[in-house]
JSON list of C-alpha atoms in Angstrom, two decimals:
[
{"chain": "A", "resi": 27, "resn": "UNK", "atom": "CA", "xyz": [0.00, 0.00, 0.00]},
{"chain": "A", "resi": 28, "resn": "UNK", "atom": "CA", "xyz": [3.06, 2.54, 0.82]},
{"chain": "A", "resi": 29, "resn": "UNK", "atom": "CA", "xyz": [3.83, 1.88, -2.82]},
{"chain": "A", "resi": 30, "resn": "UNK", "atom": "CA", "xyz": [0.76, 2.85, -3.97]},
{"chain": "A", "resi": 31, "resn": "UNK", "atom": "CA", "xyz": [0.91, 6.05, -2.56]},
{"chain": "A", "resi": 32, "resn": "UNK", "atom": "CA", "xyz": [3.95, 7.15, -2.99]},
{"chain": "A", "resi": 33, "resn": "UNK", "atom": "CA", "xyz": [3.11, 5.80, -6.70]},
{"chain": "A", "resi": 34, "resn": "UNK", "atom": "CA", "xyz": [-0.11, 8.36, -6.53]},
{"chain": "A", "resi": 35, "resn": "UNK", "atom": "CA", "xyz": [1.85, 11.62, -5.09]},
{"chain": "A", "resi": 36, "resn": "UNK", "atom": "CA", "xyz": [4.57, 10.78, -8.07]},
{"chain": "A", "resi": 37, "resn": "UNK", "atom": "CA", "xyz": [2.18, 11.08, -10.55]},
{"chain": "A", "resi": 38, "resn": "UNK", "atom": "CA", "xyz": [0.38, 13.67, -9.29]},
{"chain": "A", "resi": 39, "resn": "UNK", "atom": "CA", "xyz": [3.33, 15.67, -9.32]},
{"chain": "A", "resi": 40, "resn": "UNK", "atom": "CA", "xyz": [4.85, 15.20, -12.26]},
{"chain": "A", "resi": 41, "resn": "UNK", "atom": "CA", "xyz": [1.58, 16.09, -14.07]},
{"chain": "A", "resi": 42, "resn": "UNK", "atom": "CA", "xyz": [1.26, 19.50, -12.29]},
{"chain": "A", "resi": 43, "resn": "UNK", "atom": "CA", "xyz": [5.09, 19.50, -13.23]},
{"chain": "A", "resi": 44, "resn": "UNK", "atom": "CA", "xyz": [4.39, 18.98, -17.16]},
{"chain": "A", "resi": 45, "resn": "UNK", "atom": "CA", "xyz": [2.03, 21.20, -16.82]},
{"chain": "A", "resi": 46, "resn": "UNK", "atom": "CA", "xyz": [4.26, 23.96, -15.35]},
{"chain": "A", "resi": 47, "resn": "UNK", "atom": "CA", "xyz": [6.77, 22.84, -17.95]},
{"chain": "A", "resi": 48, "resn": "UNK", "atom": "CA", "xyz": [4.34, 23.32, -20.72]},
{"chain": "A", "resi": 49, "resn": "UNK", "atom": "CA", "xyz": [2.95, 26.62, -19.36]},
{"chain": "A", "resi": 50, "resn": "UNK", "atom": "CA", "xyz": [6.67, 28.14, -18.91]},
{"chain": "A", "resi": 51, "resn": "UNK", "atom": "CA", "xyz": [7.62, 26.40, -23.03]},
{"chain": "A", "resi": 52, "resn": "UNK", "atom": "CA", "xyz": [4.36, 28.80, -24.05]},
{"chain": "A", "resi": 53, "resn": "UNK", "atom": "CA", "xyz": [5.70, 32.05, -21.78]},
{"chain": "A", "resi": 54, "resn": "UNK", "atom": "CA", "xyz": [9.33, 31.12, -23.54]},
{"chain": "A", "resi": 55, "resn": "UNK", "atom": "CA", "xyz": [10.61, 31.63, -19.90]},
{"chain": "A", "resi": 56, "resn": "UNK", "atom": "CA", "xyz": [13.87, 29.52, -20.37]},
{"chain": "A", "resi": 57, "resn": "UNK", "atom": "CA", "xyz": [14.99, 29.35, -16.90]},
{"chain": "A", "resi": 58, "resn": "UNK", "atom": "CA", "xyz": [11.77, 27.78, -15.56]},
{"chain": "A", "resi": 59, "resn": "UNK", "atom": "CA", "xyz": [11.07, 25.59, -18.47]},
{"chain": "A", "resi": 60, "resn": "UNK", "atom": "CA", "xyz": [14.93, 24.05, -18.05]},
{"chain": "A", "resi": 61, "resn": "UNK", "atom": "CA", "xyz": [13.80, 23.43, -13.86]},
{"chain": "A", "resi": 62, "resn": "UNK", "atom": "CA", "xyz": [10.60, 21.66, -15.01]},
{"chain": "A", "resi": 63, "resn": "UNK", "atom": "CA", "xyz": [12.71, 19.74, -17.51]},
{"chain": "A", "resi": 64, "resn": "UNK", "atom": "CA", "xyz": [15.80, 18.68, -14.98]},
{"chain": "A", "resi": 65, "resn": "UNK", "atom": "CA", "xyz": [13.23, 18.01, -12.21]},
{"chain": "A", "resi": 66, "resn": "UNK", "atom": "CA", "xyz": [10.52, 15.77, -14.35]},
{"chain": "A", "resi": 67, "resn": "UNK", "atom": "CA", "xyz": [12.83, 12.52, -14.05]},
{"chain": "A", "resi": 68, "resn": "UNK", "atom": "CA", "xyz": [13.07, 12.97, -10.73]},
{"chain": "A", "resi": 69, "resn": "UNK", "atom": "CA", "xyz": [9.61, 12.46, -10.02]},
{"chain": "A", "resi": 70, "resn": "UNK", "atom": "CA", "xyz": [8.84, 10.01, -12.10]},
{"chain": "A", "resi": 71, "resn": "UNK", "atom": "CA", "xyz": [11.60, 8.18, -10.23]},
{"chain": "A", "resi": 72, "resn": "UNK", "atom": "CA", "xyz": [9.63, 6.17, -7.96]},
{"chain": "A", "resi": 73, "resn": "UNK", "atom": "CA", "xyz": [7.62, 4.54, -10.65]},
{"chain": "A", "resi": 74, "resn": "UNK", "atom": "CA", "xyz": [10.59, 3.08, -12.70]},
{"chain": "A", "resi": 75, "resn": "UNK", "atom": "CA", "xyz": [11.75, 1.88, -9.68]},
{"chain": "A", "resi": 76, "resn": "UNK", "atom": "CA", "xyz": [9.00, 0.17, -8.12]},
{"chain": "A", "resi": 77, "resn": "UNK", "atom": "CA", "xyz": [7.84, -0.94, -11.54]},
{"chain": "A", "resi": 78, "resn": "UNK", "atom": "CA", "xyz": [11.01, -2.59, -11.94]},
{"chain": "A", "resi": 79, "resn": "UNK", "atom": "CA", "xyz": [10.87, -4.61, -8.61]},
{"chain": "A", "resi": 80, "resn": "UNK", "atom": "CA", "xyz": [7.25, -5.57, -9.32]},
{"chain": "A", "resi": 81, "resn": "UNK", "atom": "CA", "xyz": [7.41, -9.44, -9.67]},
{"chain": "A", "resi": 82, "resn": "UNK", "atom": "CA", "xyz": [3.82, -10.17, -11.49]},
{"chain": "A", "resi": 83, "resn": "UNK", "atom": "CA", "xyz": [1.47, -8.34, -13.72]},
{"chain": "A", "resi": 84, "resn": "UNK", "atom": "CA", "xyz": [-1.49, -7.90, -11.42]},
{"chain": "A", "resi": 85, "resn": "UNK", "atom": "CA", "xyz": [1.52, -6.01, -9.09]},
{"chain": "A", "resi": 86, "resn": "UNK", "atom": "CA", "xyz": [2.34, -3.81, -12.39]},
{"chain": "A", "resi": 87, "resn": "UNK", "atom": "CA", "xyz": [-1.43, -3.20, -13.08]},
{"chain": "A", "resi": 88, "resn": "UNK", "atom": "CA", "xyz": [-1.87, -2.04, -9.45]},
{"chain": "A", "resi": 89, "resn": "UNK", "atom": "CA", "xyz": [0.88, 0.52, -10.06]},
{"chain": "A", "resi": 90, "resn": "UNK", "atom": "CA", "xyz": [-0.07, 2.19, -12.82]},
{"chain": "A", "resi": 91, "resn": "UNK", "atom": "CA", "xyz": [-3.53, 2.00, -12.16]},
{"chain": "A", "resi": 92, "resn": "UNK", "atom": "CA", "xyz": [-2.19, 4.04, -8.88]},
{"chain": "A", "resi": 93, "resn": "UNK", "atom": "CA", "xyz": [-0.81, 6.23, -11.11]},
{"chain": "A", "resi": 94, "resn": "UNK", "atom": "CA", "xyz": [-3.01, 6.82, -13.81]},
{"chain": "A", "resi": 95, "resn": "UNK", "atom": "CA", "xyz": [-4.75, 8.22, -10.75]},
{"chain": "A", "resi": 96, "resn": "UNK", "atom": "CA", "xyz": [-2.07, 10.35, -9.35]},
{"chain": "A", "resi": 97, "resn": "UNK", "atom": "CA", "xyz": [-2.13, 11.95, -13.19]},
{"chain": "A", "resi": 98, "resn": "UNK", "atom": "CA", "xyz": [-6.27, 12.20, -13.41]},
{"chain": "A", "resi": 99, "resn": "UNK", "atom": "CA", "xyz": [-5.73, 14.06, -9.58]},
{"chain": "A", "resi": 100, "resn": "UNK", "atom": "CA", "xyz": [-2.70, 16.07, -11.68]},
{"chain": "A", "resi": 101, "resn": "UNK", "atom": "CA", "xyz": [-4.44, 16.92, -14.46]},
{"chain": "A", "resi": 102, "resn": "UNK", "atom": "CA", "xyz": [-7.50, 18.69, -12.41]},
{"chain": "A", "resi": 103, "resn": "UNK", "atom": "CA", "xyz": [-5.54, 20.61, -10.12]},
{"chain": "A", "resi": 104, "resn": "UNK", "atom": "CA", "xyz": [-3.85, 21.78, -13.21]},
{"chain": "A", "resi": 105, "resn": "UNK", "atom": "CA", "xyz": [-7.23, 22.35, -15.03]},
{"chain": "A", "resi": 106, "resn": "UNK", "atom": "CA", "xyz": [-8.75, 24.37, -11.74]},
{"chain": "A", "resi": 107, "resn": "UNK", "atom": "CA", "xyz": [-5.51, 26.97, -11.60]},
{"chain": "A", "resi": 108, "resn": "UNK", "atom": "CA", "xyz": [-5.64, 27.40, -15.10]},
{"chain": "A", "resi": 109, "resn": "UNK", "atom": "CA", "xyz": [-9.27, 27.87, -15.84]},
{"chain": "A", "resi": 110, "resn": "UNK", "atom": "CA", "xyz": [-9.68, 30.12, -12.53]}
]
């Protein structure tokens, strides 16, 4: 379950972080856009990690199905800032 979460924050982090990245591309704000860039892998770290250790497929499913939630969560944070 620890994974799973940690899985979910991940996610939902690096989605308001390509969105950020995106955002600062658009404003042609080098600086920022180069953070968002360097710091994306970063947070996508614990995925490729736990992904890797994940012995079956149901495991694998779990995790990006913990994901894909962390992004959805992502993606409407993003949405509410941005259509505010």
């Amino acid at each position: 379950m620890g994974r799973h979460i940690i899985i979910f924050f991940s996610a939902l982090f690096l989605e308001i972080g390509s969105t950020m990245y995106i955002n600062s591309v658009a404003d042609k704000a080098m600086i920022s856009t180069m953070f968002w860039a360097f710091l994306g892998p970063f947070i996508a770290l614990p995925f490729a990690g736990f992904v890797a250790d994940a012995k079956t497929w149901l495991e694998r499913f779990y995790l990006a199905l913990s994901s894909s939630i962390g992004y959805t969560v992502g993606a409407l944070i993003s949405m509410y800032f941005i259509l505010k």
